[in-house]
Short mmCIF file of C-alpha atoms and ligand atoms in Angstrom, two decimals:
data_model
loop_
_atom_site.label_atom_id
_atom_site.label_comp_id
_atom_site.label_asym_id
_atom_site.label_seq_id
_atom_site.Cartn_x
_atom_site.Cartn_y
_atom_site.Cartn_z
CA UNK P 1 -34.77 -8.68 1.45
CA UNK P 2 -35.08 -11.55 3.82
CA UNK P 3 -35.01 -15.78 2.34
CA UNK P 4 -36.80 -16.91 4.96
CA UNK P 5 -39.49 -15.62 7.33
CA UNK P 6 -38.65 -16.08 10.96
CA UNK P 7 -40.51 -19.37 11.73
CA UNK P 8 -38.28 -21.01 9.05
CA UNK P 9 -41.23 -21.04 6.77
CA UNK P 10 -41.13 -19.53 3.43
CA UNK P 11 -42.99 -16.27 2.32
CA UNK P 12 -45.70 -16.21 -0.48
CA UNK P 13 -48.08 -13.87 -1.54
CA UNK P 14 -51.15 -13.26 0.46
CA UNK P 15 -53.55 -12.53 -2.63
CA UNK P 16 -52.93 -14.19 -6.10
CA UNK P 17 -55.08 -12.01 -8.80
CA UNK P 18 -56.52 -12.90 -11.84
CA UNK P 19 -55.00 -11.30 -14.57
CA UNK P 20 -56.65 -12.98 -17.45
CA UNK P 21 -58.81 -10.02 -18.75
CA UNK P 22 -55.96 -8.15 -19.05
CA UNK P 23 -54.23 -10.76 -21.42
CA UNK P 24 -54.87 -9.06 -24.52
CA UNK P 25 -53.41 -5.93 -23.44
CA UNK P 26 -50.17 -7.39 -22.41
CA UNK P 27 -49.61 -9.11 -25.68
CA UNK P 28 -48.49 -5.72 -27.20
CA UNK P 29 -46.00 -4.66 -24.07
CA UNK P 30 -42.31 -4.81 -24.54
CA UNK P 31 -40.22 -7.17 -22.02
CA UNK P 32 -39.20 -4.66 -19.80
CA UNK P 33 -43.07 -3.08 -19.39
CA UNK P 34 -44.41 -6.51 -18.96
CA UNK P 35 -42.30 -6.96 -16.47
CA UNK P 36 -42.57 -3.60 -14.62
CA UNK P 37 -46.69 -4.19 -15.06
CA UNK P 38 -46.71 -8.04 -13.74
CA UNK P 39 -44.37 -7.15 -10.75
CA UNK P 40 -46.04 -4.08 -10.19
CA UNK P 41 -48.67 -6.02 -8.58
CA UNK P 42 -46.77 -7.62 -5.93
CA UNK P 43 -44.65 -4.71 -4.90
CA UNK P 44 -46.84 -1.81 -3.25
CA UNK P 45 -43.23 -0.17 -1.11
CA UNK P 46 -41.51 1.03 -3.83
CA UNK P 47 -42.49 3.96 -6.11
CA UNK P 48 -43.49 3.42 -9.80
CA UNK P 49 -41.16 5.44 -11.21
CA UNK P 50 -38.05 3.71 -9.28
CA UNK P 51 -39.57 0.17 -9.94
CA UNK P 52 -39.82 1.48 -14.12
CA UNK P 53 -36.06 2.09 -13.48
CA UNK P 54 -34.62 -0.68 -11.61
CA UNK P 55 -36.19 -3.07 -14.06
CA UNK P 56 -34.84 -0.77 -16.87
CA UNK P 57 -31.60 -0.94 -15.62
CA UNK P 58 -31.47 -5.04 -14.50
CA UNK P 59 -32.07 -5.87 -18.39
CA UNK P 60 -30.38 -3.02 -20.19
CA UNK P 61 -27.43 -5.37 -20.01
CA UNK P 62 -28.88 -8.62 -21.66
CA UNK P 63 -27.40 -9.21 -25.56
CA UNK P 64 -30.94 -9.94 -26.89
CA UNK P 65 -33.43 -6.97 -28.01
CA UNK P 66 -36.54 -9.48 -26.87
CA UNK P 67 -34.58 -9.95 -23.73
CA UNK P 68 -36.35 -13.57 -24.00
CA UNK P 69 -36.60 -14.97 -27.44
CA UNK P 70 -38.34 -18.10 -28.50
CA UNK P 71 -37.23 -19.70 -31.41
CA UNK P 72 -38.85 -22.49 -33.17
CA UNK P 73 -36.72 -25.84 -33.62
CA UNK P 74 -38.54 -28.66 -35.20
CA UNK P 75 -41.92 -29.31 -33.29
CA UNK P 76 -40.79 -27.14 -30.22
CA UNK P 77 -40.44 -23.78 -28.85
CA UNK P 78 -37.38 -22.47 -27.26
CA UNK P 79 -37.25 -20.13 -24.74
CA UNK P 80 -33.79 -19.05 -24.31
CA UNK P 81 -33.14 -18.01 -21.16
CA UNK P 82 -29.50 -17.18 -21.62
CA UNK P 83 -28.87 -13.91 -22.64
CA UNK P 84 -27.49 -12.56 -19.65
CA UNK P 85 -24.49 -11.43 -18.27
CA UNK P 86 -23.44 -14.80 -17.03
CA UNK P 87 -25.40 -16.82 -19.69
CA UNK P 88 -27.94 -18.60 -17.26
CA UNK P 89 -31.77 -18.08 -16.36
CA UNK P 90 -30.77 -17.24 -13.20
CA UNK P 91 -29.72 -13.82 -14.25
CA UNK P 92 -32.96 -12.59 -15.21
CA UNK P 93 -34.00 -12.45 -11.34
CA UNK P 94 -30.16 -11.91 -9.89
CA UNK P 95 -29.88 -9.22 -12.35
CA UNK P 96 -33.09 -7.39 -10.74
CA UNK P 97 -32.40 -8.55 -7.22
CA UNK P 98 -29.09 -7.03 -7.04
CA UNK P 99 -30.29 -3.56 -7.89
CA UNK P 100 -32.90 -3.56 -6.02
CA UNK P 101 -30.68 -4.65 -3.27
CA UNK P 102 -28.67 -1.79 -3.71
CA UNK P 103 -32.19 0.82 -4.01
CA UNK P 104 -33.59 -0.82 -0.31
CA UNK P 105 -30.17 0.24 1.10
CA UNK P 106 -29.81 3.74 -0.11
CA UNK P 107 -31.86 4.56 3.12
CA UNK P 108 -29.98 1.52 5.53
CA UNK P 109 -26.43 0.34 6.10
CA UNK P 110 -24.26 -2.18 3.73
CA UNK P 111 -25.26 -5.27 3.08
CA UNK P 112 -22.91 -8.53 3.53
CA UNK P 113 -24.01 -11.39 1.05
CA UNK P 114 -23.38 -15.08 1.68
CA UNK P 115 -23.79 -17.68 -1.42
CA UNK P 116 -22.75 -21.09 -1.23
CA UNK P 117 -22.60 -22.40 -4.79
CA UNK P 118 -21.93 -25.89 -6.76
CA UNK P 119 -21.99 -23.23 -9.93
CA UNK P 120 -24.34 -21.01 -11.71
CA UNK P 121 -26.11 -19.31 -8.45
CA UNK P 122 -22.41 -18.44 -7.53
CA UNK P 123 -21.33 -16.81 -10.66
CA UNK P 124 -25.55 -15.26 -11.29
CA UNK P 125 -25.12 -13.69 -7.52
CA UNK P 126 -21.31 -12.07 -8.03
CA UNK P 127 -22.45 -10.98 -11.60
CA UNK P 128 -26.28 -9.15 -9.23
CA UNK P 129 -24.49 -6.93 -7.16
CA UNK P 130 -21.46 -6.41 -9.56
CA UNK P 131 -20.73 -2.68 -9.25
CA UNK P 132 -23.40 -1.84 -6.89
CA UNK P 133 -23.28 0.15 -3.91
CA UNK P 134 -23.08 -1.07 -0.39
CA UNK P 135 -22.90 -4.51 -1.24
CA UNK P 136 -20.07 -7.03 -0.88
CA UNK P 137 -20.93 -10.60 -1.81
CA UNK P 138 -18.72 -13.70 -0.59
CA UNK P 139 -19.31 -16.99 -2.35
CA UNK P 140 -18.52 -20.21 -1.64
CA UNK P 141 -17.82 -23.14 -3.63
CA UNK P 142 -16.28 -26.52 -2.98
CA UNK P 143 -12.68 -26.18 -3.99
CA UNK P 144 -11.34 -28.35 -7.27
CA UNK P 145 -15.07 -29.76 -7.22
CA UNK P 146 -16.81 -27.02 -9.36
CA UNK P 147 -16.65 -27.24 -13.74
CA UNK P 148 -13.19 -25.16 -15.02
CA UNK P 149 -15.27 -22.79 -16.67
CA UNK P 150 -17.74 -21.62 -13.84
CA UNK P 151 -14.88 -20.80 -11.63
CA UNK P 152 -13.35 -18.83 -14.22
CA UNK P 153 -16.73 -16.81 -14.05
CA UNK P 154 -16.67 -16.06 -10.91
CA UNK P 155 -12.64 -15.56 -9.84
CA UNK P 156 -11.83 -13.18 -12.77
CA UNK P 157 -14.28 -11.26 -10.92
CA UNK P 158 -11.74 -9.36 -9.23
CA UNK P 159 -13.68 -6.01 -7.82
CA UNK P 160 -12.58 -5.54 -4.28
CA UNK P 161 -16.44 -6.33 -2.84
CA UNK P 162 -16.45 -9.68 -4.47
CA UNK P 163 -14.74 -12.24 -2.57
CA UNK P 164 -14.86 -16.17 -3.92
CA UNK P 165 -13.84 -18.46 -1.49
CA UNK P 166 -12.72 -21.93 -2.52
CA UNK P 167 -13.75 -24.74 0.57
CA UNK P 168 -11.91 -27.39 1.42
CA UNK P 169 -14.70 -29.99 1.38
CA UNK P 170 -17.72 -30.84 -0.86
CA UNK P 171 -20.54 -28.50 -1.64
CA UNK P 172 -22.66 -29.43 1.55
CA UNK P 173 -19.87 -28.47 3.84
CA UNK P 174 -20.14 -24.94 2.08
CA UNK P 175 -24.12 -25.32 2.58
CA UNK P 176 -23.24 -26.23 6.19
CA UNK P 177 -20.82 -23.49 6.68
CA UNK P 178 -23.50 -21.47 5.77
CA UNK P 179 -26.62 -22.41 7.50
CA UNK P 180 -23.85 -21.94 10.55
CA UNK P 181 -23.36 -18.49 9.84
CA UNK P 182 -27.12 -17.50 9.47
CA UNK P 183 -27.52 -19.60 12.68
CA UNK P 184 -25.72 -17.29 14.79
CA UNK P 185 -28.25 -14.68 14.86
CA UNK P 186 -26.05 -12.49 16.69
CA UNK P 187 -23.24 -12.42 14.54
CA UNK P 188 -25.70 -12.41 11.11
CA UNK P 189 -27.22 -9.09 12.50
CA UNK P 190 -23.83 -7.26 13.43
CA UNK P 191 -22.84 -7.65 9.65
CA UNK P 192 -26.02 -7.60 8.12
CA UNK P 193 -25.33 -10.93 6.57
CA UNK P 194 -28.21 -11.68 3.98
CA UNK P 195 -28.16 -14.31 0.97
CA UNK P 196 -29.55 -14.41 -2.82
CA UNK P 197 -30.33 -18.26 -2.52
CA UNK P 198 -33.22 -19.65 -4.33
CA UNK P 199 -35.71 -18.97 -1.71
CA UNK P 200 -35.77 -15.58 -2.35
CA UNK P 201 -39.61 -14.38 -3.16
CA UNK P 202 -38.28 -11.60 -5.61
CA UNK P 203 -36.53 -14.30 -7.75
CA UNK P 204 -39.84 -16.30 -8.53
CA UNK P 205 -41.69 -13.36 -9.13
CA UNK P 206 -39.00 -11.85 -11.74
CA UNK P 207 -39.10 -15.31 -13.21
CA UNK P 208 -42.46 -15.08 -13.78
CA UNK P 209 -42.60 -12.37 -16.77
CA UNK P 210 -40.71 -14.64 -18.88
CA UNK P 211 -43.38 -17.20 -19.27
CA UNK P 212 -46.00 -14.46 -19.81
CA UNK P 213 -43.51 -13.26 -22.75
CA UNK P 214 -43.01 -16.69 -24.47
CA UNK P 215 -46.78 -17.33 -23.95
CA UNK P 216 -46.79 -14.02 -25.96
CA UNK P 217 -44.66 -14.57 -28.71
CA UNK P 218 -46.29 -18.13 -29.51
CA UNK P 219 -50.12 -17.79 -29.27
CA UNK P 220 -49.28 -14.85 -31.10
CA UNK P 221 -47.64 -17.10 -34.49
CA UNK P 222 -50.14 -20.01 -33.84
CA UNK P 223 -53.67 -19.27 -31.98
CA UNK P 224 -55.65 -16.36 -30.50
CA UNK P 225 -55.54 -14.80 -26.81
CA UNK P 226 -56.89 -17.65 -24.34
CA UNK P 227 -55.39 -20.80 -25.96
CA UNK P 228 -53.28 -22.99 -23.70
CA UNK P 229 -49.49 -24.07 -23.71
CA UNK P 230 -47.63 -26.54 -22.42
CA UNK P 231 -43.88 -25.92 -21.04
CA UNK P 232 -41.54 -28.13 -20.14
CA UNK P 233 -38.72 -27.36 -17.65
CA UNK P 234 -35.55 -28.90 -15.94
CA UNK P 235 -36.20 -28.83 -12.69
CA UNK P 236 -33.65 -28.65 -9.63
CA UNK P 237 -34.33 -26.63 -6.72
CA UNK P 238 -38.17 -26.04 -8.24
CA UNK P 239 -37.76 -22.35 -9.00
CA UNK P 240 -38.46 -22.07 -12.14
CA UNK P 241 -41.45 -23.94 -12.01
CA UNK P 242 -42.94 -22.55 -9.15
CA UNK P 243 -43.27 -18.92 -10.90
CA UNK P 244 -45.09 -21.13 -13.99
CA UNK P 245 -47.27 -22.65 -11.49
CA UNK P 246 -47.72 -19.18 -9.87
CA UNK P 247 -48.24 -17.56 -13.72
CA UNK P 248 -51.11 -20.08 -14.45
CA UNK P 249 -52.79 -19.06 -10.62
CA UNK P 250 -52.88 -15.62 -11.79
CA UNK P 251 -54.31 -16.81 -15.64
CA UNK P 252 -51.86 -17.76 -17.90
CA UNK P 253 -53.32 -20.07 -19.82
CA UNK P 254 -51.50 -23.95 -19.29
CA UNK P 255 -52.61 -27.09 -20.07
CA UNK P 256 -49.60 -29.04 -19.00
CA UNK P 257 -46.52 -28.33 -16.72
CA UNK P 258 -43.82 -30.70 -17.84
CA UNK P 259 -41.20 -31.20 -14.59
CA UNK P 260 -38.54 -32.68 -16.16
CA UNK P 261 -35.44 -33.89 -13.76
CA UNK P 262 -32.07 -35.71 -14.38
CA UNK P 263 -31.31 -38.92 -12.45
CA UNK P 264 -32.44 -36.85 -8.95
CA UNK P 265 -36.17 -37.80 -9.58
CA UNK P 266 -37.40 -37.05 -6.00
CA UNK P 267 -40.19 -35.17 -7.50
CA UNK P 268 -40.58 -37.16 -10.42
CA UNK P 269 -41.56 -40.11 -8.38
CA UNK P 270 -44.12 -37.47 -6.42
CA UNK P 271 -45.92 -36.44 -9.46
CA UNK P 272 -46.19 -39.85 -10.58
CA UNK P 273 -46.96 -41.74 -7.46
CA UNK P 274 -47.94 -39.38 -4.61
CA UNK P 275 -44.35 -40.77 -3.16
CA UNK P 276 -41.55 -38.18 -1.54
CA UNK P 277 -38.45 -40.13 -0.59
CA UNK P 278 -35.26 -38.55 -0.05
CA UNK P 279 -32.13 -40.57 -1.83
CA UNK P 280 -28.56 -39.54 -2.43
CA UNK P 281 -27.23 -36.86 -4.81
CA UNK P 282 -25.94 -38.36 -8.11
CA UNK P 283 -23.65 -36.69 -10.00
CA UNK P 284 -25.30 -35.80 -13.83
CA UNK P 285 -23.70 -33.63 -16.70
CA UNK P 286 -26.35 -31.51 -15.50
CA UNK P 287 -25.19 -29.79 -12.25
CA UNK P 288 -27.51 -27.29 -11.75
CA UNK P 289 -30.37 -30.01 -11.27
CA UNK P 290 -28.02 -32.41 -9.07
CA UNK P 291 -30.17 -31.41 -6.20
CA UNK P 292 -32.88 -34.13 -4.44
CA UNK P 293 -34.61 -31.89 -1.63
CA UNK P 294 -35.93 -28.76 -3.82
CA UNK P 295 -36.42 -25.67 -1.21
CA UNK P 296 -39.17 -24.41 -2.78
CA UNK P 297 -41.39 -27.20 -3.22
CA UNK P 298 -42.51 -26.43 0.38
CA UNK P 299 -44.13 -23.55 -1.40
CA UNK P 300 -45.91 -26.05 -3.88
CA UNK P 301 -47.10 -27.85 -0.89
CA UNK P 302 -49.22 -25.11 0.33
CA UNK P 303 -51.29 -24.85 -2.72
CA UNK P 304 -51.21 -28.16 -3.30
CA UNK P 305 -53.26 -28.74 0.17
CA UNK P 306 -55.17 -25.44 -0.47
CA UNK P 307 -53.68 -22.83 2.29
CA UNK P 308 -53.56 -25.62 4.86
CA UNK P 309 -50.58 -24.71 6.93
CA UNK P 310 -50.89 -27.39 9.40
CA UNK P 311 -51.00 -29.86 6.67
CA UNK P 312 -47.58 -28.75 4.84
CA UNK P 313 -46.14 -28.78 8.69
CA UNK P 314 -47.45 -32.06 9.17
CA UNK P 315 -46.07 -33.09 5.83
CA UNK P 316 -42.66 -31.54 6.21
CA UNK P 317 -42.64 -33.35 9.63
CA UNK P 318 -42.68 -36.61 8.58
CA UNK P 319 -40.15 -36.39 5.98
CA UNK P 320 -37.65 -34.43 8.51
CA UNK P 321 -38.38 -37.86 10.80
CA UNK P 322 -38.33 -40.28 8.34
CA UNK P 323 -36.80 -38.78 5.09
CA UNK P 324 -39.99 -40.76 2.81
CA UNK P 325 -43.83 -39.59 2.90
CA UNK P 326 -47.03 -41.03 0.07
CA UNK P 327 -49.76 -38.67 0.59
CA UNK P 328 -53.20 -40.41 0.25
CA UNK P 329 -54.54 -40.45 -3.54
CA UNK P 330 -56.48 -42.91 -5.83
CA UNK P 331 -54.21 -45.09 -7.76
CA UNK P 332 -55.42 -44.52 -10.87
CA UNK P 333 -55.95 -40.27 -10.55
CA UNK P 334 -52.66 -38.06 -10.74
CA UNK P 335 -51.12 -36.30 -8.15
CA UNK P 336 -52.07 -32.88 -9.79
CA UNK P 337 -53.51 -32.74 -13.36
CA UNK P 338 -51.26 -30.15 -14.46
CA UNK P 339 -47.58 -31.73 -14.03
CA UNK P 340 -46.73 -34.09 -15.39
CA UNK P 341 -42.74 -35.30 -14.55
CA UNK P 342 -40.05 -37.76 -16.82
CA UNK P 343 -36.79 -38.53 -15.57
CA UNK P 344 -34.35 -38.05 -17.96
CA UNK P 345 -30.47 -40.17 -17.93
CA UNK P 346 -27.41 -39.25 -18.63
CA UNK P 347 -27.40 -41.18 -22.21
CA UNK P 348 -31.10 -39.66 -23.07
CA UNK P 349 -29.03 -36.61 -22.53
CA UNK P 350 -26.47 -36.86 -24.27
CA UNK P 351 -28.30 -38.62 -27.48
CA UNK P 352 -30.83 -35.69 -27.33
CA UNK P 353 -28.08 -33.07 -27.63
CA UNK P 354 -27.07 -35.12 -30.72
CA UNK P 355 -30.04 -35.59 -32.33
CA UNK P 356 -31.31 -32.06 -31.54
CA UNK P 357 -27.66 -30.97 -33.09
CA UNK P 358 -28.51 -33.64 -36.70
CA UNK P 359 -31.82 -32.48 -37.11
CA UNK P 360 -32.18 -28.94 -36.46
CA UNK P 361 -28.24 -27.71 -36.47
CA UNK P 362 -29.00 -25.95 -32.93
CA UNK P 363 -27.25 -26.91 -29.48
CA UNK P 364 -28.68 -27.67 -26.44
CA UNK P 365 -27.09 -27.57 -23.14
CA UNK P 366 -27.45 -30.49 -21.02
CA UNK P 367 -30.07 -28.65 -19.14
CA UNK P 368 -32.24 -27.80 -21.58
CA UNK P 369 -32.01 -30.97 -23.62
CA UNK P 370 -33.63 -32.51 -20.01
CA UNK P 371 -36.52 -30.58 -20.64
CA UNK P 372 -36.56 -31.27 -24.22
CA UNK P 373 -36.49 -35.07 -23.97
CA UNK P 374 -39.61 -34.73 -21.55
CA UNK P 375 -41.58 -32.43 -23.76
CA UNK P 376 -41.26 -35.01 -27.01
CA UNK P 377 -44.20 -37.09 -25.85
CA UNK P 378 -46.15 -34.14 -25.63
CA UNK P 379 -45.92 -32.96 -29.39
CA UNK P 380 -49.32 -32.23 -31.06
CA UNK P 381 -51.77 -29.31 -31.42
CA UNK P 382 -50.94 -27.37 -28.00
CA UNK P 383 -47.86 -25.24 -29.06
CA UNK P 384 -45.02 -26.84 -26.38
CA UNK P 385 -42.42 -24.64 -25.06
CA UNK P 386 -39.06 -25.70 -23.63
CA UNK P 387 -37.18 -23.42 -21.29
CA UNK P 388 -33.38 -23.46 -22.31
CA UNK P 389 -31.67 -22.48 -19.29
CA UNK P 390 -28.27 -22.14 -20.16
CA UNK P 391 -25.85 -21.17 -22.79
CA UNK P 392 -24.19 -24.44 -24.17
CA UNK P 393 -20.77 -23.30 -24.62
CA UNK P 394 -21.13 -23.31 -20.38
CA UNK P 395 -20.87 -27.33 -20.82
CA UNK P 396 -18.17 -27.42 -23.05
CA UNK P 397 -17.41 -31.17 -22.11
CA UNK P 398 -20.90 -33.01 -22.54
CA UNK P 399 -21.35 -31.04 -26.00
CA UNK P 400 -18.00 -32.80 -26.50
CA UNK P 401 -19.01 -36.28 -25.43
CA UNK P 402 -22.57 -35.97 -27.05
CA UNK P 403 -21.48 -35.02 -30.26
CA UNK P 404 -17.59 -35.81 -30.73
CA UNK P 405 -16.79 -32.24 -31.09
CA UNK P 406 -15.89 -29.41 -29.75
CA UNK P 407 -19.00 -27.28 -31.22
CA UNK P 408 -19.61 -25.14 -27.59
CA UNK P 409 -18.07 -21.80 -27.75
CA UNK P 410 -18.47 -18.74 -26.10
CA UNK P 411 -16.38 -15.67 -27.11
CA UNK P 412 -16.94 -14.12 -23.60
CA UNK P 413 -16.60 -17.51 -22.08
CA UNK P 414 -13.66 -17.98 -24.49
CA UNK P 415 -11.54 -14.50 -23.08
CA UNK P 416 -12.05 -15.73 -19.54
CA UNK P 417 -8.93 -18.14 -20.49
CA UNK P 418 -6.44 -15.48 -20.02
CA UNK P 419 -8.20 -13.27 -17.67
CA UNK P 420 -6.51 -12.24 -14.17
CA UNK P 421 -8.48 -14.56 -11.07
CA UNK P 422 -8.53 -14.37 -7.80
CA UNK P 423 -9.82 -16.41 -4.88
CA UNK P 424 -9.30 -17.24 -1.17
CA UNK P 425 -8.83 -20.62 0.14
CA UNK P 426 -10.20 -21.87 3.47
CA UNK P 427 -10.80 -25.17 5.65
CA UNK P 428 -14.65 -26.24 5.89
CA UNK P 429 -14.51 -24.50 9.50
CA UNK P 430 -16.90 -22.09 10.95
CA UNK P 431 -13.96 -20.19 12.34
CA UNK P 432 -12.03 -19.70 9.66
CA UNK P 433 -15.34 -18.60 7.80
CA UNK P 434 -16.49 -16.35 10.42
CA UNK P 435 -12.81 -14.96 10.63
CA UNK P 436 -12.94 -14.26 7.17
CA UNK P 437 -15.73 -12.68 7.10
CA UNK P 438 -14.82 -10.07 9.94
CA UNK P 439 -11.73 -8.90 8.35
CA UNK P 440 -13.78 -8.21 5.02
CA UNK P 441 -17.89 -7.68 5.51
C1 PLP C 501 -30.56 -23.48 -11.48
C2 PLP C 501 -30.66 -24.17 -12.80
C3 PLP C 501 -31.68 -25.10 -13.08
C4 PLP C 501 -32.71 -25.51 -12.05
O1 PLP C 501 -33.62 -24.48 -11.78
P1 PLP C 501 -34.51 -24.50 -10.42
O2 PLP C 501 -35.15 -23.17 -10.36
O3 PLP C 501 -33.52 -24.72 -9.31
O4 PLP C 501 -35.46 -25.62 -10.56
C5 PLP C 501 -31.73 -25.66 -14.35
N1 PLP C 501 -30.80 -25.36 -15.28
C6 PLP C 501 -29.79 -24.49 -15.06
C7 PLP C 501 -28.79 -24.22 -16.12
C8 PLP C 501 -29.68 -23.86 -13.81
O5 PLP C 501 -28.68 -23.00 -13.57
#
């Protein structure tokens, strides 16, 4: 239930076990008993039965009988990750996270969740707790500074416990605003205030089943039990590839981790040089990744320096004081044998969703054609799999401006055109947004 323990630090599990002798059995499981059996591990306070169900019940709603496909295009693997309710990956721990929300506070009070947003964590969170007990969920987002069709996602969300709030200022005022709010301790324990933000241990470990499930579904078409893969994904706030890194701790067979970013290569330049230097946000067509300090690299850190607290402190130190740090490493050894990292630019981007259109007649997202561009070098007898994590039609636009036409479409994105919205405008003031919040949590 809690982000972030009370030091500030961030929570991980104490034991990582080794699952690989249990491979072969999981091969034949279904998505949902994969998952219940891989997260079964990590969660010893809640009953088997009611951990069966809440997992039941978090991807009973996905459009997809695999839950996860991968489809082959070309030389690649796709793991489409958007068959949700709100057509991003980040559904497939949201999705979980809000029930189980709801379950934990069957026995407590109501819960008050706070989201700041630049998109698809926004519309992923509102879309968690929709029609769940006991929870409200207020999200902010910078107002006029979000894509058309996100906001539509989340303001035609009109349930009374669902309140979007549009900022007056950029998206780190509404990270600001919030950070305020959870700084008051005080005032976040009256309401109960709590957040679904990336930190959350629960979403890496629901993110996790997915790669066990594509690893699955392509050893099974092109080796045996044991061979390695090599996946390749867009990287923003390092989520996602923290519950890969995590999946190949416990077994899962990798050869490569391919971290693939958009012009924000803060951790490209780390897994390439040993260097971490903090720049300025540029704006890409792909938003979700627009992101240069990743929150839960910290939690990289701390295997990467093998349980050494004090040395992730020390390292977290000196980029707090000077924003740049090169850890010590031979020049000519990597940083860690498994990643690998490309940058990818806005015209690889857009050329990639066109030749990915030419060749193979299927549509990336700006995303996922990040993390295809990276993987192409990579081509050759270890099968590579690309996570795809978004639905194209969500970035209508660059389809349009990589391929001259308007090819992204959505019908439930589509009927959001006409739908009812709602949303509350407010200054970027901690007053107003406190004030808010006590007339509504
Ligand atoms: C959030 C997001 C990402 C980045 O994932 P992280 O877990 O933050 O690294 C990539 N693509 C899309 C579409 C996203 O919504």
């Amino acid at each position: 239930m809690t982000g972030q323990a009370e030091d500030g630090g961030l929570f991980l599990p104490a034991e990582i076990m080794n699952v690989k002798d249990q491979l072969a059995t999981w091969q034949q499981l279904s998505y949902t008993d994969l998952a219940f059996t891989i997260m079964h591990l990590f969660i010893d306070d809640i009953p088997s039965g009611d951990l069966q169900h809440l997992i039941a019940s978090s991807y009973s709603g996905f459009t997809h009988p695999e839950v996860a496909p991968t489809k082959a295009v070309g030389d690649l693997h796709i793991l489409e990750l958007f068959h949700g309710p709100t057509l991003a990956f980040k559904d497939y721990a949201l999705q979980f996270l809000g029930n189980t929300f709801e379950y934990v506070l069957q026995q407590e009070e109501s819960l008050n969740i706070l989201v700041a947003t630049s998109g698809d964590t926004g519309v992923a969170a509102i879309h968690g707790v929709l029609g769940r007990n006991g929870i409200k969920v207020f999200v902010m987002h910078p107002r006029n500074k979000i894509a058309h069709l996100q906001y539509m996602q989340m303001a035609t969300v009109i349930d009374a416990n669902i309140h979007n709030i549009a900022i007056n200022g950029t998206f780190d005022d509404c990270q600001r605003l919030m950070k305020a709010v959870f700084a008051d301790l005080q005032f976040k324990q009256t309401y109960n205030i709590g957040t679904m933000n990336s930190i959350n241990w629960a979403r890496i470990l629901a993110q996790m089943v997915y790669y066990f499930y594509a690893y699955f579904r392509v050893i099974e078409s092109s080796g045996k039990i044991g061979a390695p893969v090599i996946f390749s994904v867009p990287t923003g706030n390092f989520g996602n590839i923290l519950s890969v890194y995590l999946a190949h701790l416990m077994g899962l067979p990798v050869a490569k981790l391919i971290l693939a970013t958009n012009d924000n290569d803060i951790l490209t330049e780390f897994f390439n040089h040993g260097k971490y230097t903090r720049g300025t946000v540029h704006h890409t067509p792909a938003p979700a990744m627009d992101i240069q300090v990743a929150s839960n690299f910290e939690r990289y850190m701390y295997y990467f320096y093998k349980g050494d607290s004090q040395a992730v402190r020390q390292f977290y130190d000196k980029f707090d004081r000077s924003g740049c740090v090169q850890i010590d490493k031979h020049s000519s050894s990597p940083v860690d044998p498994l990643f690998v990292s490309h940058s990818i630019n806005t015209e690889k981007i857009h050329s990639t969703i066109r030749s990915t259109w030419e060749k193979h007649g299927y549509l990336l997202d700006p995303h996922t054609a990040i993390g295809v561009e990276a993987a192409k070098n990579y081509i050759g007898n270890v099968p590579v799999i690309c996570l795809s994590t978004a639905h194209p039609a969500k970035f209508p636009q660059v389809i349009d401006a990589a391929i001259g036409q308007d090819l992204a479409r959505h019908p439930q994105l589509q009927a959001l055109e006409q739908a009812k919205h709602k949303c509350t405008e407010l200054p970027a003031d901690i007053d107003a947004v406190m004030d808010f919040l006590r007339q509504h949590a």
